[in-house]
Amino acid sequence: MTGYTCTLHRGSAPLLVSLPHDGSDIPAALAARMTPEARRAPDTDWHVSRLYSFARALGASILVPRHSRYVIDLNRGE
Protein backbone atom coordinates (compact mmCIF):
# COMPACT_ATOMS: atom_id res chain seq x y z
CA MET A 1 0.00 0.00 0.00
CA THR A 2 1.41 3.44 -0.86
CA GLY A 3 0.55 6.86 0.43
CA TYR A 4 0.11 6.09 4.10
CA THR A 5 2.36 7.36 6.90
CA CYS A 6 1.19 5.06 9.68
CA THR A 7 -1.06 2.16 10.54
CA LEU A 8 -3.62 2.25 13.31
CA HIS A 9 -4.38 -1.10 14.93
CA ARG A 10 -7.72 -0.45 16.63
CA GLY A 11 -8.19 -1.86 20.09
CA SER A 12 -11.18 -2.05 22.39
CA ALA A 13 -9.89 0.00 25.36
CA PRO A 14 -9.68 3.80 25.66
CA LEU A 15 -5.89 3.64 25.35
CA LEU A 16 -3.64 4.68 22.44
CA VAL A 17 0.02 3.65 22.27
CA SER A 18 2.04 5.55 19.67
CA LEU A 19 5.36 4.15 18.46
CA PRO A 20 6.61 7.23 16.55
CA HIS A 21 10.19 6.05 15.93
CA ASP A 22 9.43 2.44 15.05
CA GLY A 23 9.18 2.93 11.27
CA SER A 24 12.04 1.84 9.06
CA ASP A 25 11.03 2.43 5.43
CA ILE A 26 13.23 4.89 3.54
CA PRO A 27 12.17 5.36 -0.10
CA ALA A 28 14.99 4.63 -2.56
CA ALA A 29 14.91 8.14 -4.04
CA LEU A 30 15.49 9.66 -0.62
CA ALA A 31 18.01 7.03 0.49
CA ALA A 32 20.12 7.83 -2.57
CA ARG A 33 20.61 11.36 -1.22
CA MET A 34 21.57 10.22 2.29
CA THR A 35 24.95 9.38 3.76
CA PRO A 36 25.66 5.69 4.43
CA GLU A 37 25.32 6.34 8.18
CA ALA A 38 21.91 7.97 7.76
CA ARG A 39 20.70 5.08 5.55
CA ARG A 40 21.40 2.75 8.48
CA ALA A 41 18.95 4.86 10.55
CA PRO A 42 20.89 4.26 13.78
CA ASP A 43 18.35 5.95 16.07
CA THR A 44 15.38 3.84 14.98
CA ASP A 45 13.64 2.26 17.97
CA TRP A 46 14.16 -1.23 16.55
CA HIS A 47 12.65 -3.12 19.49
CA VAL A 48 9.93 -0.79 20.75
CA SER A 49 7.19 -2.84 19.06
CA ARG A 50 8.32 -5.90 20.99
CA LEU A 51 8.57 -3.86 24.18
CA TYR A 52 4.93 -2.75 23.87
CA SER A 53 3.58 -6.02 22.44
CA PHE A 54 1.59 -6.56 25.66
CA ALA A 55 -0.56 -3.50 24.86
CA ARG A 56 -2.71 -5.31 22.30
CA ALA A 57 -3.70 -7.88 24.90
CA LEU A 58 -4.89 -4.97 27.07
CA GLY A 59 -7.09 -3.75 24.22
CA ALA A 60 -4.97 -0.70 23.39
CA SER A 61 -5.01 0.90 19.98
CA ILE A 62 -1.51 1.11 18.53
CA LEU A 63 -0.23 3.70 16.06
CA VAL A 64 2.75 2.40 14.05
CA PRO A 65 4.62 4.52 11.48
CA ARG A 66 5.68 3.18 8.11
CA HIS A 67 8.66 5.42 7.44
CA SER A 68 11.89 6.08 9.29
CA ARG A 69 11.94 9.24 11.39
CA TYR A 70 14.51 10.50 8.84
CA VAL A 71 11.63 10.65 6.36
CA ILE A 72 8.87 11.88 8.68
CA ASP A 73 9.04 12.27 12.45
CA LEU A 74 5.56 11.78 13.85
CA ASN A 75 6.62 13.50 17.10
CA ARG A 76 7.17 16.80 15.30
CA GLY A 77 4.94 19.42 13.80
CA GLU A 78 5.81 21.09 10.55
GROMACS .gro file of C-alpha atoms in nm:
model
   78
    1MET     CA    1   0.000   0.000   0.000
    2THR     CA    2   0.141   0.344  -0.086
    3GLY     CA    3   0.055   0.686   0.043
    4TYR     CA    4   0.011   0.609   0.410
    5THR     CA    5   0.236   0.736   0.690
    6CYS     CA    6   0.119   0.506   0.968
    7THR     CA    7  -0.106   0.216   1.054
    8LEU     CA    8  -0.362   0.225   1.331
    9HIS     CA    9  -0.438  -0.110   1.493
   10ARG     CA   10  -0.772  -0.045   1.663
   11GLY     CA   11  -0.819  -0.186   2.009
   12SER     CA   12  -1.118  -0.205   2.239
   13ALA     CA   13  -0.989   0.000   2.536
   14PRO     CA   14  -0.968   0.380   2.566
   15LEU     CA   15  -0.589   0.364   2.535
   16LEU     CA   16  -0.364   0.468   2.244
   17VAL     CA   17   0.002   0.365   2.227
   18SER     CA   18   0.204   0.555   1.967
   19LEU     CA   19   0.536   0.415   1.846
   20PRO     CA   20   0.661   0.723   1.655
   21HIS     CA   21   1.019   0.605   1.593
   22ASP     CA   22   0.943   0.244   1.505
   23GLY     CA   23   0.918   0.293   1.127
   24SER     CA   24   1.204   0.184   0.906
   25ASP     CA   25   1.103   0.243   0.543
   26ILE     CA   26   1.323   0.489   0.354
   27PRO     CA   27   1.217   0.536  -0.010
   28ALA     CA   28   1.499   0.463  -0.256
   29ALA     CA   29   1.491   0.814  -0.404
   30LEU     CA   30   1.549   0.966  -0.062
   31ALA     CA   31   1.801   0.703   0.049
   32ALA     CA   32   2.012   0.783  -0.257
   33ARG     CA   33   2.061   1.136  -0.122
   34MET     CA   34   2.157   1.022   0.229
   35THR     CA   35   2.495   0.938   0.376
   36PRO     CA   36   2.566   0.569   0.443
   37GLU     CA   37   2.532   0.634   0.818
   38ALA     CA   38   2.191   0.797   0.776
   39ARG     CA   39   2.070   0.508   0.555
   40ARG     CA   40   2.140   0.275   0.848
   41ALA     CA   41   1.895   0.486   1.055
   42PRO     CA   42   2.089   0.426   1.378
   43ASP     CA   43   1.835   0.595   1.607
   44THR     CA   44   1.538   0.384   1.498
   45ASP     CA   45   1.364   0.226   1.797
   46TRP     CA   46   1.416  -0.123   1.655
   47HIS     CA   47   1.265  -0.312   1.949
   48VAL     CA   48   0.993  -0.079   2.075
   49SER     CA   49   0.719  -0.284   1.906
   50ARG     CA   50   0.832  -0.590   2.099
   51LEU     CA   51   0.857  -0.386   2.418
   52TYR     CA   52   0.493  -0.275   2.387
   53SER     CA   53   0.358  -0.602   2.244
   54PHE     CA   54   0.159  -0.656   2.566
   55ALA     CA   55  -0.056  -0.350   2.486
   56ARG     CA   56  -0.271  -0.531   2.230
   57ALA     CA   57  -0.370  -0.788   2.490
   58LEU     CA   58  -0.489  -0.497   2.707
   59GLY     CA   59  -0.709  -0.375   2.422
   60ALA     CA   60  -0.497  -0.070   2.339
   61SER     CA   61  -0.501   0.090   1.998
   62ILE     CA   62  -0.151   0.111   1.853
   63LEU     CA   63  -0.023   0.370   1.606
   64VAL     CA   64   0.275   0.240   1.405
   65PRO     CA   65   0.462   0.452   1.148
   66ARG     CA   66   0.568   0.318   0.811
   67HIS     CA   67   0.866   0.542   0.744
   68SER     CA   68   1.189   0.608   0.929
   69ARG     CA   69   1.194   0.924   1.139
   70TYR     CA   70   1.451   1.050   0.884
   71VAL     CA   71   1.163   1.065   0.636
   72ILE     CA   72   0.887   1.188   0.868
   73ASP     CA   73   0.904   1.227   1.245
   74LEU     CA   74   0.556   1.178   1.385
   75ASN     CA   75   0.662   1.350   1.710
   76ARG     CA   76   0.717   1.680   1.530
   77GLY     CA   77   0.494   1.942   1.380
   78GLU     CA   78   0.581   2.109   1.055
   0.00000   0.00000   0.00000
